[in-house]
PDB file of C-alpha atoms in Angstrom:
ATOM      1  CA  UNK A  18      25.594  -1.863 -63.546  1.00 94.00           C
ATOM      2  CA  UNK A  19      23.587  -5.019 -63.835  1.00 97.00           C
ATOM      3  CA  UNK A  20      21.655  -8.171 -62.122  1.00 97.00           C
ATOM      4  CA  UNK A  21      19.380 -10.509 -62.758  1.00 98.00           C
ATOM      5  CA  UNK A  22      17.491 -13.194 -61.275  1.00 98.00           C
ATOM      6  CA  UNK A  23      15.269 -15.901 -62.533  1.00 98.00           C
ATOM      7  CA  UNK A  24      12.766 -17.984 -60.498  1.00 98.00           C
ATOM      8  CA  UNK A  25      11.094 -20.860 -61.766  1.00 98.00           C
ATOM      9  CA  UNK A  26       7.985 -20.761 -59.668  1.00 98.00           C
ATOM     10  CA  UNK A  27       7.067 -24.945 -59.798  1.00 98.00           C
ATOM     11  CA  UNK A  28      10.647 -25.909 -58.170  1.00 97.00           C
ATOM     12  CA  UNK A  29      10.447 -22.967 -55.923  1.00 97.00           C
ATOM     13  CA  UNK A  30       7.588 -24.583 -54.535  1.00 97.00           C
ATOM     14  CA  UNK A  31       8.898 -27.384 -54.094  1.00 96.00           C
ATOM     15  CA  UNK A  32      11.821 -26.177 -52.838  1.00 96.00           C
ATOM     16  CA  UNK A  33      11.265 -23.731 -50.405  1.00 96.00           C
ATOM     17  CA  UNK A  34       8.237 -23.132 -48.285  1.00 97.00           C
ATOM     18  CA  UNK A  35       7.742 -19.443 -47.309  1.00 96.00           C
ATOM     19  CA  UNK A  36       4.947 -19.713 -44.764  1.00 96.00           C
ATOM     20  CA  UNK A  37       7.038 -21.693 -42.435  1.00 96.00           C
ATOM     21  CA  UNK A  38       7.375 -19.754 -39.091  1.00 96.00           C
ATOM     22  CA  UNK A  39      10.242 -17.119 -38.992  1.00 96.00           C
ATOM     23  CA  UNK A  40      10.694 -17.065 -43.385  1.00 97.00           C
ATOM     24  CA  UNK A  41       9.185 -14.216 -44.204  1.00 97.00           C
ATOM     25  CA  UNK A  42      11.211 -12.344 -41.562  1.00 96.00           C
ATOM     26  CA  UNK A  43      13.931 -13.363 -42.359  1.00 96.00           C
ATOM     27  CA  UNK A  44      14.288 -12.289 -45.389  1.00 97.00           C
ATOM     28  CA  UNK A  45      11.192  -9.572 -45.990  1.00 97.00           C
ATOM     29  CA  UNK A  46      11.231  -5.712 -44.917  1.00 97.00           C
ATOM     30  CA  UNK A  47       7.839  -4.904 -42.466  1.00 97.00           C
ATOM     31  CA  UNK A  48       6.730  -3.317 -45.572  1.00 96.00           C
ATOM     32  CA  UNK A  49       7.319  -5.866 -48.124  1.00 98.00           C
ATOM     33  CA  UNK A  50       5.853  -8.121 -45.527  1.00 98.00           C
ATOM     34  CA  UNK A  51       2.876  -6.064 -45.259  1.00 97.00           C
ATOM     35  CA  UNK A  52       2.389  -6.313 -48.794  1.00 97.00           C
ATOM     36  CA  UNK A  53       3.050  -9.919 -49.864  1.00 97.00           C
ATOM     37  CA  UNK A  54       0.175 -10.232 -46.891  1.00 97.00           C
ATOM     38  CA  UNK A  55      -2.316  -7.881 -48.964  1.00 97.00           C
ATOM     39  CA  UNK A  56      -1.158  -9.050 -51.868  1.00 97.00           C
ATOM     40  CA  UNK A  57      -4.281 -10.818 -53.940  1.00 97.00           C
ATOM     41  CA  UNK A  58      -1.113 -13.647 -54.567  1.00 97.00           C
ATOM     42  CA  UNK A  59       0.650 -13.669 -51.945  1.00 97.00           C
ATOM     43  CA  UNK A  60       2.427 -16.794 -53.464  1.00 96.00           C
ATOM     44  CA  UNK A  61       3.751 -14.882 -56.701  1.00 97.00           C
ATOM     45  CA  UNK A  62       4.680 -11.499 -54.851  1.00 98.00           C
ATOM     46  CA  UNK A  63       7.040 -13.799 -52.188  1.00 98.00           C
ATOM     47  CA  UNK A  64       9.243 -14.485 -55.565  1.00 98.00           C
ATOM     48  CA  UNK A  65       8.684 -11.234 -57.358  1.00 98.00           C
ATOM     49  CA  UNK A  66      10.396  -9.568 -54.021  1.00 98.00           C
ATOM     50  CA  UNK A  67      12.549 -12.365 -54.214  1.00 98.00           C
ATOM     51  CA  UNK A  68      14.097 -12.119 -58.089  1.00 98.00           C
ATOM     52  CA  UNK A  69      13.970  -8.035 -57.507  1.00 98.00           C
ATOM     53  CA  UNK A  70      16.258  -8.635 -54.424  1.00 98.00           C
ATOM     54  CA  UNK A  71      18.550 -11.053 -56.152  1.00 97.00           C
ATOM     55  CA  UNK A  72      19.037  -9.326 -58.817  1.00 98.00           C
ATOM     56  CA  UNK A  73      19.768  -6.496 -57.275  1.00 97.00           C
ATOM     57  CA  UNK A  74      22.365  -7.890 -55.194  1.00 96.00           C
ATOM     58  CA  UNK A  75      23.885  -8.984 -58.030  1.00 96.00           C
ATOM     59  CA  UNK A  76      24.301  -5.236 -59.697  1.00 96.00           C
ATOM     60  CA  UNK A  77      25.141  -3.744 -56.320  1.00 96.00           C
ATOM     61  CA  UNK A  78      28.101  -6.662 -55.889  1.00 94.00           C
ATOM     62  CA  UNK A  79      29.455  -6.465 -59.304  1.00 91.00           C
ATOM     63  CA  UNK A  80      29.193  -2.697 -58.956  1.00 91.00           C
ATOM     64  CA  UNK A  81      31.244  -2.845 -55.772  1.00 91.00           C
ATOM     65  CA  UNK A  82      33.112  -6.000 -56.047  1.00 87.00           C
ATOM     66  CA  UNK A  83      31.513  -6.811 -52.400  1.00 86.00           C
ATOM     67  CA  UNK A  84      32.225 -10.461 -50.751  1.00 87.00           C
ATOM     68  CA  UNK A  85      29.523 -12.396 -51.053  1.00 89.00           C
ATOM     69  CA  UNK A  86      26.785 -11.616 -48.178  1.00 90.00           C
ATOM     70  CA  UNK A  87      23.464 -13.110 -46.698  1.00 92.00           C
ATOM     71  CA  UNK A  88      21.220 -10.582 -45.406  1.00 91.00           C
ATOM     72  CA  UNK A  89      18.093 -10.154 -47.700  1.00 94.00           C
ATOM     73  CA  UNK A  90      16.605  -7.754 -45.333  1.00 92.00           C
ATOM     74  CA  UNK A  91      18.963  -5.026 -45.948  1.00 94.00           C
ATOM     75  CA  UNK A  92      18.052  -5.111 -49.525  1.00 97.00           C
ATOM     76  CA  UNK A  93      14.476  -3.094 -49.877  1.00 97.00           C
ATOM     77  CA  UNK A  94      11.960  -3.033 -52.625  1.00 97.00           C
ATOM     78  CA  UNK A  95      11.097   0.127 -52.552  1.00 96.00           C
ATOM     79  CA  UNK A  96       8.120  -0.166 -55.420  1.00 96.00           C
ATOM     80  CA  UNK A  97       7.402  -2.345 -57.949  1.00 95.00           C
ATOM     81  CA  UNK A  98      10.369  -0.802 -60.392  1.00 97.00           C
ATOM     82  CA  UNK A  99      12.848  -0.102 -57.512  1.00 97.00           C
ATOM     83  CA  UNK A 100      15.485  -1.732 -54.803  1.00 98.00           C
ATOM     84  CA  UNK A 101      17.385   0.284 -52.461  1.00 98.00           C
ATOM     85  CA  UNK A 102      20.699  -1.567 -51.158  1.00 96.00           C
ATOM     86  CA  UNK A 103      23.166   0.959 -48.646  1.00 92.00           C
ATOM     87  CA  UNK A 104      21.583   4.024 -50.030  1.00 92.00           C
ATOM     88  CA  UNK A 105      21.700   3.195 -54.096  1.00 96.00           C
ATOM     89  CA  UNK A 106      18.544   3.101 -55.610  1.00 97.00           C
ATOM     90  CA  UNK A 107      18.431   0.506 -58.675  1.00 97.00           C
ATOM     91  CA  UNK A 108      15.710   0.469 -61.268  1.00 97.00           C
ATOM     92  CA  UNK A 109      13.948  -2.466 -61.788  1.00 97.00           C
ATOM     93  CA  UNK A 110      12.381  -4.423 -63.984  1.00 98.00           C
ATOM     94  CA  UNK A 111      10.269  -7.921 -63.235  1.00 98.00           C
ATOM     95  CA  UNK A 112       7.705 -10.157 -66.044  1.00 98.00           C
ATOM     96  CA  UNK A 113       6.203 -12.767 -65.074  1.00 97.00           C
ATOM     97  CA  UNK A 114       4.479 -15.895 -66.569  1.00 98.00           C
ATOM     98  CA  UNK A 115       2.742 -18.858 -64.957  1.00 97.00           C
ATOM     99  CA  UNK A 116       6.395 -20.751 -64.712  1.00 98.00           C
ATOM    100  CA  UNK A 117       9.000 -17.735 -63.630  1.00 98.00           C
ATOM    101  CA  UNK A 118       9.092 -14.506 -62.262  1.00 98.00           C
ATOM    102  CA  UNK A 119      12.583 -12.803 -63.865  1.00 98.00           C
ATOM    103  CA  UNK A 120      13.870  -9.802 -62.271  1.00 98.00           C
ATOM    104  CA  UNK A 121      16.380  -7.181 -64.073  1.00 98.00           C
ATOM    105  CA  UNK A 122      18.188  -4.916 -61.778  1.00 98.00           C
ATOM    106  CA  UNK A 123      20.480  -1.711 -63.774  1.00 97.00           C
ATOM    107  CA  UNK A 124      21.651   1.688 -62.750  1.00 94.00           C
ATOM    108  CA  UNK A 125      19.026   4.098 -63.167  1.00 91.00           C
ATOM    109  CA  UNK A 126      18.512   4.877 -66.843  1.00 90.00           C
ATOM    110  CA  UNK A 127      20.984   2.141 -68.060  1.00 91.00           C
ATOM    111  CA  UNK A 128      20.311   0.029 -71.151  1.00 94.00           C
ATOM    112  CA  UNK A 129      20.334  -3.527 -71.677  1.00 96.00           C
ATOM    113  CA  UNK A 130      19.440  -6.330 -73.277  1.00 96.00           C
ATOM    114  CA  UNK A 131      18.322  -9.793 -71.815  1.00 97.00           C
ATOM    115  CA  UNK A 132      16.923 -12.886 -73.460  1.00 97.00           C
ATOM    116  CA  UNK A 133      15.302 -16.076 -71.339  1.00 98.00           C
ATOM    117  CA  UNK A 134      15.535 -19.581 -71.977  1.00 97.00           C
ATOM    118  CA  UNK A 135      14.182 -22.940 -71.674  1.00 94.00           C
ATOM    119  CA  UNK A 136      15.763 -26.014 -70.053  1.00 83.00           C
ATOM    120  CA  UNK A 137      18.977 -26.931 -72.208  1.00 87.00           C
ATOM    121  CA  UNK A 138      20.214 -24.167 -73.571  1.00 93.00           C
ATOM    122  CA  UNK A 139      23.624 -22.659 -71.663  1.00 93.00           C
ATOM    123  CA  UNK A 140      22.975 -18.904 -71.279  1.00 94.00           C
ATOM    124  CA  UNK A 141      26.528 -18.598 -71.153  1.00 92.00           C
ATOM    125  CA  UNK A 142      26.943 -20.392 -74.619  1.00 92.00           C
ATOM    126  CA  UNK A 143      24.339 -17.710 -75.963  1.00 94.00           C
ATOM    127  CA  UNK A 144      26.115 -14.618 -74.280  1.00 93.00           C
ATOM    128  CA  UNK A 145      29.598 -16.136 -75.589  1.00 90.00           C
ATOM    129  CA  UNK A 146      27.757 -16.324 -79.337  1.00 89.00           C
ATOM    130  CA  UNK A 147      26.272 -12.811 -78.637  1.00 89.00           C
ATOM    131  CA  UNK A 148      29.237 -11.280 -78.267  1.00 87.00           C
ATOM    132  CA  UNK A 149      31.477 -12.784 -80.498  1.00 85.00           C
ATOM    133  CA  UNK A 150      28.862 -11.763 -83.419  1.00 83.00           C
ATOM    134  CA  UNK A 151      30.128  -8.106 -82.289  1.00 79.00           C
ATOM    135  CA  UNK A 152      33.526  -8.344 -81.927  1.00 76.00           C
ATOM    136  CA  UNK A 153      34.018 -10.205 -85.349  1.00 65.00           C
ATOM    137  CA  UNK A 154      37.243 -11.711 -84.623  1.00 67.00           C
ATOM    138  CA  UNK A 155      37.481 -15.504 -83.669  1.00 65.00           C
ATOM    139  CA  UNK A 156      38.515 -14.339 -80.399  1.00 71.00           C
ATOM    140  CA  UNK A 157      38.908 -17.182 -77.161  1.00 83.00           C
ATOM    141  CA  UNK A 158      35.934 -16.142 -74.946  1.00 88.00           C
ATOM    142  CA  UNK A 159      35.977 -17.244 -71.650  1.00 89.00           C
ATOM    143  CA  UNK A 160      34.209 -16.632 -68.282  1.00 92.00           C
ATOM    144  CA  UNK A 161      36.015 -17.054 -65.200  1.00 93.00           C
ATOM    145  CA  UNK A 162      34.495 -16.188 -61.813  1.00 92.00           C
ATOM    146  CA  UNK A 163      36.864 -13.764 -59.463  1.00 90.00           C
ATOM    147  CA  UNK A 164      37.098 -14.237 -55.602  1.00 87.00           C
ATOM    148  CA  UNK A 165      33.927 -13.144 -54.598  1.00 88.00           C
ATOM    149  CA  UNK A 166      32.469 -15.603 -57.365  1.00 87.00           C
ATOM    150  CA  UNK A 167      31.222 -12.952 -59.993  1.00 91.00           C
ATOM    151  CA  UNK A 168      31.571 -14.069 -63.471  1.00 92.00           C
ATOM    152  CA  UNK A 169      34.148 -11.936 -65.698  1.00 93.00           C
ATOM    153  CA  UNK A 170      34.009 -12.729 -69.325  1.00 91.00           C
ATOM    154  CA  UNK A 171      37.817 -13.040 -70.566  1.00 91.00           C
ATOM    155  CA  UNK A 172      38.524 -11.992 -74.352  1.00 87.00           C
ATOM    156  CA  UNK A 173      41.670 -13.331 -75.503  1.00 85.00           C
ATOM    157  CA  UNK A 174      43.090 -13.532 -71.844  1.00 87.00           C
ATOM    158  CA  UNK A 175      41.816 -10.405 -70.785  1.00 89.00           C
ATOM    159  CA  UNK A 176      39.040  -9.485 -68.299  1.00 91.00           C
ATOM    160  CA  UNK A 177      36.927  -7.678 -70.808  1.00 89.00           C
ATOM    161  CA  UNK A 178      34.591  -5.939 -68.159  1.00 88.00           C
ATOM    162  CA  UNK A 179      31.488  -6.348 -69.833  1.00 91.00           C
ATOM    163  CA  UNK A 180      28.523  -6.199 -67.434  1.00 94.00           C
ATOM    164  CA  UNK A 181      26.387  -9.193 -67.680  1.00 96.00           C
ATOM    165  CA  UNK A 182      25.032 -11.045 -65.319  1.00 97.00           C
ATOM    166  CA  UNK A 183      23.704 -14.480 -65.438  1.00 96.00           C
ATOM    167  CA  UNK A 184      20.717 -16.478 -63.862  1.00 96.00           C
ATOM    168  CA  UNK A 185      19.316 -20.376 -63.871  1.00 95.00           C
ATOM    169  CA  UNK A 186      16.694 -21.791 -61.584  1.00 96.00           C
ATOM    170  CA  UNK A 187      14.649 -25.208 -62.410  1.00 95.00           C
ATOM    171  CA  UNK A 188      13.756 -25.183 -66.293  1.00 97.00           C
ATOM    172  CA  UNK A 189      14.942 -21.603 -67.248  1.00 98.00           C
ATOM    173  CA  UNK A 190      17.901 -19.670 -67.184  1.00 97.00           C
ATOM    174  CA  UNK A 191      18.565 -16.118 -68.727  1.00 98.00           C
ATOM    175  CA  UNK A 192      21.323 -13.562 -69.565  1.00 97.00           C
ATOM    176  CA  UNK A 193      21.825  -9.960 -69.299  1.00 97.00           C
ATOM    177  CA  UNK A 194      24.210  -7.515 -70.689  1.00 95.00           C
ATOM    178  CA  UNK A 195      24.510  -3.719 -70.627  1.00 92.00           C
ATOM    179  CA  UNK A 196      24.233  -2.430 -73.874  1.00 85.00           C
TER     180      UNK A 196
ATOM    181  CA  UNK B   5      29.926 -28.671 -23.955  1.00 57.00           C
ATOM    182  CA  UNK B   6      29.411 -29.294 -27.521  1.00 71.00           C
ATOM    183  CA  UNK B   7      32.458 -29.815 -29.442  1.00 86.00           C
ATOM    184  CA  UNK B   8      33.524 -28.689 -32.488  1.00 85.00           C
ATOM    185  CA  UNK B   9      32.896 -32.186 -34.178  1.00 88.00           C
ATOM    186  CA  UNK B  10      29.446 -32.435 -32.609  1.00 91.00           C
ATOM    187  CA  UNK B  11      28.362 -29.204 -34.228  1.00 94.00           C
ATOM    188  CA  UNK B  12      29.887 -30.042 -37.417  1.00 93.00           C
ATOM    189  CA  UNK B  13      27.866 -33.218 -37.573  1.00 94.00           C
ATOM    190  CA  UNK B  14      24.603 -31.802 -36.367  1.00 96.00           C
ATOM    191  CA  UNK B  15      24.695 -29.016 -39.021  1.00 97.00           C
ATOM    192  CA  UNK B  16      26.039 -31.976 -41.899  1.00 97.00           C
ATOM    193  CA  UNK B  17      22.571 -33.161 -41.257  1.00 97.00           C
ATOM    194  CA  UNK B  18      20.939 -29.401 -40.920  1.00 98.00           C
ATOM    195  CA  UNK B  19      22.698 -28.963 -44.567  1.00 97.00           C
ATOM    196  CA  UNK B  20      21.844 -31.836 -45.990  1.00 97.00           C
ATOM    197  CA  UNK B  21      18.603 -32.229 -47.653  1.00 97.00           C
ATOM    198  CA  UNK B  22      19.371 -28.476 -49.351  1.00 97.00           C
ATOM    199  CA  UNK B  23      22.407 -29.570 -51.288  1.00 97.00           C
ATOM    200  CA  UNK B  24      22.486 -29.860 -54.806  1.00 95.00           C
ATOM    201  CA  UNK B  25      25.906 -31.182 -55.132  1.00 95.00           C
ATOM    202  CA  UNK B  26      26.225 -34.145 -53.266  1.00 95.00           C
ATOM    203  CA  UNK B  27      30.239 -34.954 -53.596  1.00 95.00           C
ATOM    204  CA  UNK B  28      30.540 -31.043 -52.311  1.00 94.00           C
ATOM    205  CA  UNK B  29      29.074 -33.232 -49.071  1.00 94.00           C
ATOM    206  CA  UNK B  30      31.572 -35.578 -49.044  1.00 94.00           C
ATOM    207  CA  UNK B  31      34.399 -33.451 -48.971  1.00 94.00           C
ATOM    208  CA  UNK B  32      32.499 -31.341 -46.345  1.00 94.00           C
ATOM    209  CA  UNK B  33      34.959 -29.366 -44.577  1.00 93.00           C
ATOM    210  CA  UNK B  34      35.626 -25.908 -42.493  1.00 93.00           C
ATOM    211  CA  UNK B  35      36.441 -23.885 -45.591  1.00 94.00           C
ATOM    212  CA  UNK B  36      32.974 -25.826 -47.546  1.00 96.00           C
ATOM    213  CA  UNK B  37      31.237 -22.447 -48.710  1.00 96.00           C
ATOM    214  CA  UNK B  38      27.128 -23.057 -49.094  1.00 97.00           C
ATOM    215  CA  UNK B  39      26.339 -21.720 -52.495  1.00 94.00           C
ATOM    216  CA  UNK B  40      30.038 -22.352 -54.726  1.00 92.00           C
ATOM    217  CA  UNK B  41      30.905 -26.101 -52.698  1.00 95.00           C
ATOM    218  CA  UNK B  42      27.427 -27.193 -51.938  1.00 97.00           C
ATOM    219  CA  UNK B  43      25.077 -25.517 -54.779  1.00 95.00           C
ATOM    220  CA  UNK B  44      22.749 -24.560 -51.890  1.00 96.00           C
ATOM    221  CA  UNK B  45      20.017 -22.669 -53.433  1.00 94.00           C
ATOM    222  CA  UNK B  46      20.117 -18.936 -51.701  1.00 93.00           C
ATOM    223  CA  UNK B  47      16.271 -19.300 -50.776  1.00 95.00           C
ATOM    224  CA  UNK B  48      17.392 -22.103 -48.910  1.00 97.00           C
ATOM    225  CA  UNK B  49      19.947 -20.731 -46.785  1.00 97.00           C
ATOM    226  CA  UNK B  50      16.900 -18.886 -44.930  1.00 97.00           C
ATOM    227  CA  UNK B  51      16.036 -22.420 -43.946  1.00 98.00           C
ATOM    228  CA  UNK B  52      19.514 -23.548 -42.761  1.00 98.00           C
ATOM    229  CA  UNK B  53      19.063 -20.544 -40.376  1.00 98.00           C
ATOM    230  CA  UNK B  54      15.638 -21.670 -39.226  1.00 98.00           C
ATOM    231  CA  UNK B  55      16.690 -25.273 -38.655  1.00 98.00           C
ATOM    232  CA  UNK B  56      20.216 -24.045 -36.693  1.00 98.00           C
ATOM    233  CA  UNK B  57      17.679 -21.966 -34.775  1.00 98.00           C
ATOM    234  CA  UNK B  58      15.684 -25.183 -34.019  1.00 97.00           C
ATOM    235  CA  UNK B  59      18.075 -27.229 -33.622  1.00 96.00           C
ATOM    236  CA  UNK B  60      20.513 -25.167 -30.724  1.00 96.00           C
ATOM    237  CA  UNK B  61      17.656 -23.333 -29.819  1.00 97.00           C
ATOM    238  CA  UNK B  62      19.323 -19.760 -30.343  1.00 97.00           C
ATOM    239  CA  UNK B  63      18.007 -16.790 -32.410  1.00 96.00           C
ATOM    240  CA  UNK B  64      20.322 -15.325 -35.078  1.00 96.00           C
ATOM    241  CA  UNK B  65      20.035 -12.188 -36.068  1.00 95.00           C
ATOM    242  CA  UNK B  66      20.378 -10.187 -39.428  1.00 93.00           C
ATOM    243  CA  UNK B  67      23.595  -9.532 -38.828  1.00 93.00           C
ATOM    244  CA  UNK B  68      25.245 -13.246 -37.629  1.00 95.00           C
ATOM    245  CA  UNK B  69      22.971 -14.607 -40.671  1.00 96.00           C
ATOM    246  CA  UNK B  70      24.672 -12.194 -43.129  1.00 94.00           C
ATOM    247  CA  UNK B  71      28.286 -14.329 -42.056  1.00 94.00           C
ATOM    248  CA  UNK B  72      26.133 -17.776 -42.566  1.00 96.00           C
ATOM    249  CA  UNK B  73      27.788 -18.891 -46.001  1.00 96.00           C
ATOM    250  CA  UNK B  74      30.646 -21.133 -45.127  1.00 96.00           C
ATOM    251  CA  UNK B  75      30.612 -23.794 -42.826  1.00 97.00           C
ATOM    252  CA  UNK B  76      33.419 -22.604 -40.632  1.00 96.00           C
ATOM    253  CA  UNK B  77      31.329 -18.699 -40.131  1.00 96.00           C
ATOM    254  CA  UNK B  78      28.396 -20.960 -39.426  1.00 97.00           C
ATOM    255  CA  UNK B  79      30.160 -22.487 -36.503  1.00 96.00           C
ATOM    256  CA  UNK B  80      31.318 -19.268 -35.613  1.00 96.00           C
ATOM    257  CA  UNK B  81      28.288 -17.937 -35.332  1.00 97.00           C
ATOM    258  CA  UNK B  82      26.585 -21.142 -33.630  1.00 96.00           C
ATOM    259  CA  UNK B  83      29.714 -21.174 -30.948  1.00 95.00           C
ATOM    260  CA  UNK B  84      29.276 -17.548 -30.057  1.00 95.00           C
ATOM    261  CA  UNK B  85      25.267 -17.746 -29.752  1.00 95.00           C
ATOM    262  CA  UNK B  86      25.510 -20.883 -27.439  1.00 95.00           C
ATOM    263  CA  UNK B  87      27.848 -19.209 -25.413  1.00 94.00           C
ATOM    264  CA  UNK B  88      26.385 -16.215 -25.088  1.00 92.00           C
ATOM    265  CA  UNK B  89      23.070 -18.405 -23.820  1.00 86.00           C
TER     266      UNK B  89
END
């Protein structure tokens, strides 16, 4: 299965302010609190948890078809290349510039392939063009979101179960498929 | 006793400066879900919790917070803490 998550660090500033009493604990383990604390950037390892918890969410609810849930805490970094959620370990993968942190969650050993992108451009559009260049047929592609708000891509009228996941924040947005 | 209205209102304005799709606001009802009505990003939704906190003075834990997504399990949750004071 996968996730993703993309941060784009100038708006998250803006947007959220992490050392505001209570934060943290709300949504960091002790030990990824600990860390962010002895982090040298304390600033940058708030939204590399962050993305690596998202996007792991993500996986783990597509995996499971879960409702939708808030609770950040249950979902551990375990190291810099893995989140446990209920027991499943997912591997991780996180780059970072000065303007995003992006965060790819899979099944241990799965394959993907993701691509990143700047202000206009519709990841979806780009997944949609992706795929159609390997199905070769002039197929209707279209994503619909199912009852717990996870995108399905629909081939012709039919849930095509491709896992991808898809991610926007600020300036950049990004998509992931399982290839 | 705070009624139902009064809490609605009071977390309107909690909700407010954290939504990204204003006429999601204007139709703000019981079934109004944060993140798919509101576009309330998920980082924020820490900061709805802090400011219900504030604002009822209550302390919600992991597990009420997890429900915090809709406006009608807010209230829920805000309802059971007060009374529970």
């Amino acid at each position: 299965m996968i996730g993703n998550d993309i941060v784009d660090l100038q708006l998250a500033s803006i947007q959220s302010n992490w050392q505001r009493r209570g934060w943290l604990q709300k949504i960091f383990t002790q030990l990824e609190q600990k860390e962010i604390y002895n982090s040298s950037s304390p600033d940058l390892q708030v939204w590399k948890f962050w993305s690596m918890k998202e996007a792991a969410y993500k996986a783990h609810q597509r995996c499971f078809y879960h409702a939708p849930t808030f609770n950040p805490n249950k979902i551990e970094c375990v190291s810099a290349t893995s989140v446990c959620i209920e027991k499943y370990v997912y591997e991780l993968t996180t780059e970072f510039t000065k303007q995003y942190v992006y965060s790819i969650a899979r099944s241990t050993g799965a394959y993907y392939y993701s691509k990143i992108f700047q202000a206009e451009i519709n990841p979806r559009e780009e997944l949609k063009k992706l795929i159609l260049s390997s199905i070769r047929k002039k197929d209707r592609l279209y994503f619909k979101k199912d009852s717990n708000g996870i995108p399905n891509l629909y081939i012709d009228g039919r849930c095509s179960k491709i896992p991808f996941s898809l991610t926007h924040h600020g300036d950049y947005s990004a998509y992931v498929m399982l290839s | 006793m705070t009624t139902k209205e009064d809490l609605l209102l009071k977390l309107k304005t909690i909700i407010t400066p954290y939504v990204q799709n204003q006429e999601g606001l204007e139709n703000l009802n019981e079934g109004t879900d944060f993140i798919k009505d509101l576009e309330i990003n998920s980082a924020n939704l820490v900061d709805v919790v802090l400011d219900v906190e504030d604002e009822f003075d209550i302390e919600i834990d992991n597990e009420a917070m997890e429900k915090m997504l809709t406006v009608k399990a807010s209230i829920e949750v805000i309802e059971g803490k007060l009374a529970a004071k």
